[in-house]
GROMACS .gro file of C-alpha atoms in nm:
model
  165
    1UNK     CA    1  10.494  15.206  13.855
    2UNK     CA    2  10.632  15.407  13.584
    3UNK     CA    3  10.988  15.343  13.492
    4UNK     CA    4  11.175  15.511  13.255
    5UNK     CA    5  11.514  15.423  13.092
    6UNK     CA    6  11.768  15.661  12.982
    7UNK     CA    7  12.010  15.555  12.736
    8UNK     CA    8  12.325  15.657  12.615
    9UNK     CA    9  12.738  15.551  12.579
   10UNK     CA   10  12.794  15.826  12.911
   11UNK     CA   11  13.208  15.776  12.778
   12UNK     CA   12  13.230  15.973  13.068
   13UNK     CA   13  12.898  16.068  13.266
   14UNK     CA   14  12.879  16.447  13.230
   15UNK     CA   15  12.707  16.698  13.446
   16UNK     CA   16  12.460  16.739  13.136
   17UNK     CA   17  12.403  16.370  13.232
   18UNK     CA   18  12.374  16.426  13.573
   19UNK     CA   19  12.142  16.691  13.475
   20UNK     CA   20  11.884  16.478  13.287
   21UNK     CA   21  11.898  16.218  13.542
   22UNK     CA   22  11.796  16.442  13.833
   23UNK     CA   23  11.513  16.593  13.581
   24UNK     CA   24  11.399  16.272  13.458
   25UNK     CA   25  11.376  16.123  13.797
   26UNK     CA   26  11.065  16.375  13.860
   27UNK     CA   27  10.873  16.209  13.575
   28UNK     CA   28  10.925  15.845  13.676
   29UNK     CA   29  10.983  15.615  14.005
   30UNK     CA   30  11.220  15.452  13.911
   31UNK     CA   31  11.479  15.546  13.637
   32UNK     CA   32  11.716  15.301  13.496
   33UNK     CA   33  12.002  15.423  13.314
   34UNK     CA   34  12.082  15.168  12.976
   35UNK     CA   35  12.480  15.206  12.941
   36UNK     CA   36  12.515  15.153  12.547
   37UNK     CA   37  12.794  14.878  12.461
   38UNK     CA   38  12.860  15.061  12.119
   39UNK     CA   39  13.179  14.890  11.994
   40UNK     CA   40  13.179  15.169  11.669
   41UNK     CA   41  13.254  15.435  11.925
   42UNK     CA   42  13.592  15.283  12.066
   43UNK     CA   43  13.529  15.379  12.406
   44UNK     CA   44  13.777  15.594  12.661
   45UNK     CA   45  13.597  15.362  12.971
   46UNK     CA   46  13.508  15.053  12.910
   47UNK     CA   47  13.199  14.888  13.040
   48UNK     CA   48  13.263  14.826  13.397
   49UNK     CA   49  13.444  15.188  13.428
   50UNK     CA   50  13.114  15.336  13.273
   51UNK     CA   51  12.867  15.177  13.507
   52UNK     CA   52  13.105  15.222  13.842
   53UNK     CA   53  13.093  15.602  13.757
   54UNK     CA   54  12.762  15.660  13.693
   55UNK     CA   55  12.630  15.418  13.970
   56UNK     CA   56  12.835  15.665  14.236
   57UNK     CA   57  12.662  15.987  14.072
   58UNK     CA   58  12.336  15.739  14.072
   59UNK     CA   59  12.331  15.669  14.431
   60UNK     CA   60  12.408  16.037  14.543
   61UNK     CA   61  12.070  16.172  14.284
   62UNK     CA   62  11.867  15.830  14.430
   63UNK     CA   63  11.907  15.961  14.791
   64UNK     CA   64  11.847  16.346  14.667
   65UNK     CA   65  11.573  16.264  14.464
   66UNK     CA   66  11.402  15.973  14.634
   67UNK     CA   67  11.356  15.765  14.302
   68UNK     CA   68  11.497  15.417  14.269
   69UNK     CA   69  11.742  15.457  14.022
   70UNK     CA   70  11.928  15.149  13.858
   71UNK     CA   71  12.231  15.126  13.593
   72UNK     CA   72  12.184  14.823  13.263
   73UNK     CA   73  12.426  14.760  13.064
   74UNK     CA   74  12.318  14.697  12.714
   75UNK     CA   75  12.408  14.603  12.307
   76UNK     CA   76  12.080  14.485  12.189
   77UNK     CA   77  11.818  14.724  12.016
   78UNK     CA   78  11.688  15.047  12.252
   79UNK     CA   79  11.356  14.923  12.234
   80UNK     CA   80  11.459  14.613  12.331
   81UNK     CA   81  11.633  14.714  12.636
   82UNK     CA   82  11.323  14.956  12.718
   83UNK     CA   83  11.074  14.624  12.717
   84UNK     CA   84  11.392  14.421  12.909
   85UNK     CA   85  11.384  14.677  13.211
   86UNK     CA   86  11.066  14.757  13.204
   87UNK     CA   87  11.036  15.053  13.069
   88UNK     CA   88  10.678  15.253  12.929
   89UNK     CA   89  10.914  15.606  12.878
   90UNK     CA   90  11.266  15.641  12.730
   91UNK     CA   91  11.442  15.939  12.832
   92UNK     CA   92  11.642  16.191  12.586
   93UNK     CA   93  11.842  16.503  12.629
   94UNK     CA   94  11.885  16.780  12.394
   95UNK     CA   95  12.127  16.989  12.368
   96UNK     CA   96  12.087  17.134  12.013
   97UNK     CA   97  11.875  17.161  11.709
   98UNK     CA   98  12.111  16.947  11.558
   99UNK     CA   99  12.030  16.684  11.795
  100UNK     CA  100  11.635  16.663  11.716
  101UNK     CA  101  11.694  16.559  11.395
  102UNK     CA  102  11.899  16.253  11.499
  103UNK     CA  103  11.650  16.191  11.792
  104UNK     CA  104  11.320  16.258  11.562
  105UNK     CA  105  11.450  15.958  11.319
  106UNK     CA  106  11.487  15.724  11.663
  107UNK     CA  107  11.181  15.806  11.822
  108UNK     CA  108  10.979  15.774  11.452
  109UNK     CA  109  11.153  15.410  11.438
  110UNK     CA  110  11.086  15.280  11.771
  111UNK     CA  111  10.710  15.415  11.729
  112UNK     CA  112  10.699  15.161  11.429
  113UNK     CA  113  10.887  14.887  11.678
  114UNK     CA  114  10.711  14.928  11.982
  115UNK     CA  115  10.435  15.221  12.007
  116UNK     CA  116  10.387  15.172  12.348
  117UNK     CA  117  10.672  15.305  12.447
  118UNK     CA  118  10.685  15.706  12.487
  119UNK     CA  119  10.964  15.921  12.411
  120UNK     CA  120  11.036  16.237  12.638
  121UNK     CA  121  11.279  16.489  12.588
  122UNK     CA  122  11.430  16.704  12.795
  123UNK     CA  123  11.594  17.001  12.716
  124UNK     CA  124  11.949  17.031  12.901
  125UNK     CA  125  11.985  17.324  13.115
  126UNK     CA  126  12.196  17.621  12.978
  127UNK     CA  127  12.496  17.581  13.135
  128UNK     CA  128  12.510  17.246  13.033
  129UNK     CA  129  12.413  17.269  12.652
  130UNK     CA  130  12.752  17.300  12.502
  131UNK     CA  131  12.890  16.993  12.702
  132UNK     CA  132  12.952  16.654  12.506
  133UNK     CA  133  13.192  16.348  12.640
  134UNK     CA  134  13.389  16.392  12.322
  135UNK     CA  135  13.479  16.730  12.390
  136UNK     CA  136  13.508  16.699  12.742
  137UNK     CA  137  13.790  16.413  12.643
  138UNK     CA  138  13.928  16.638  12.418
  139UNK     CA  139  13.987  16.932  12.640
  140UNK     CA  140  14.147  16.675  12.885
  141UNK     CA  141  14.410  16.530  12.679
  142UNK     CA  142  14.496  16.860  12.600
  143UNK     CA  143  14.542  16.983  12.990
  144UNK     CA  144  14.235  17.184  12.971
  145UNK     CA  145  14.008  17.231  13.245
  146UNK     CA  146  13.700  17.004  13.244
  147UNK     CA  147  13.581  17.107  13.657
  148UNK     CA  148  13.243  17.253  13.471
  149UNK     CA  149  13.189  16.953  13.264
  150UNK     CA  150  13.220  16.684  13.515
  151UNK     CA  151  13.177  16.557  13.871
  152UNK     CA  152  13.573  16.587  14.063
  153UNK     CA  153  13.568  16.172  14.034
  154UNK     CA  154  13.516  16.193  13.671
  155UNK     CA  155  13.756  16.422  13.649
  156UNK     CA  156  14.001  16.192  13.813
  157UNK     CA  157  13.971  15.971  13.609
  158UNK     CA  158  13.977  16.131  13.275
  159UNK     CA  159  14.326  16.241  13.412
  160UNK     CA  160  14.437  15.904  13.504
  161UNK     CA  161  14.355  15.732  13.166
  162UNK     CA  162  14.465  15.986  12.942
  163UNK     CA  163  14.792  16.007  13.124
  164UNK     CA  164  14.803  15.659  13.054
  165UNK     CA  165  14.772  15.691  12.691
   0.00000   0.00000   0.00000
């Protein structure tokens, strides 16, 4: 069985997200998605927030897709999470250049943790290249329209906790 793991902070899931995730399930049977615990960020969602989204988007591209897909939390190392689930592939998007160079000095490190494990990128889909959670955020506390960046129960949310603030 090949099972992949895709990793990331998804403070929120983002159709570029949902985008990799219904890409990456064609390489893989089952894809796990590793939500990052990265205190350094200071988080919109917190934990639980973060996994209930993504496991609603998760069960809608399970049922379209027909790969198991599962959601880990996680705050150890990303190769350690990748031999905890399982995993022989980690999944990464790009959106940029700029990103490669970030993701070239990950993938080079894990190699020297763990070279069984590959790395795969995928390259996000035009329309969603210029989308990042911390712009998407952004636009949203400042009444902007987010509808193309995220699913309408994301964006319900985003509205609902930055009213809050």
């Amino acid at each position: 069985m090949r099972i992949g793991l895709y990793p990331g902070t998804f403070d929120p899931i983002t159709l570029g997200h949902v985008d990799i995730i219904r890409r990456g399930c064609a390489l893989v049977d089952r894809l796990v998605i590793g939500v990052a615990i990265n205190r350094d960020k200071g988080p919109l969602f917190d934990l639980d927030e973060r996994v209930s989204m993504i496991e609603v988007e998760a069960a809608r591209l399970a049922e379209q897709t027909g790969t198991e897909i599962q959601v880990h939390a996680f705050e150890n190392l990303l190769i350690d999470c990748a031999r905890d689930v399982g995993a022989g592939i980690i999944l990464r998007g790009l959106r940029a250049v700029s990103d490669f160079e970030y993701e070239y000095q990950m993938v080079g490190m894990n190699r020297q943790l763990d070279s069984s494990i590959e790395t795969v990128f995928l390259m996000a889909e035009a329309q969603h290249q210029a989308i990042a959670s911390k712009l998407v955020k952004e636009i949203c506390r400042l009444n902007g329209d987010v509808s193309n960046f995220v699913t309408p129960a994301v964006e319900a949310a985003l509205k609902r906790r930055l009213r809050q603030s």
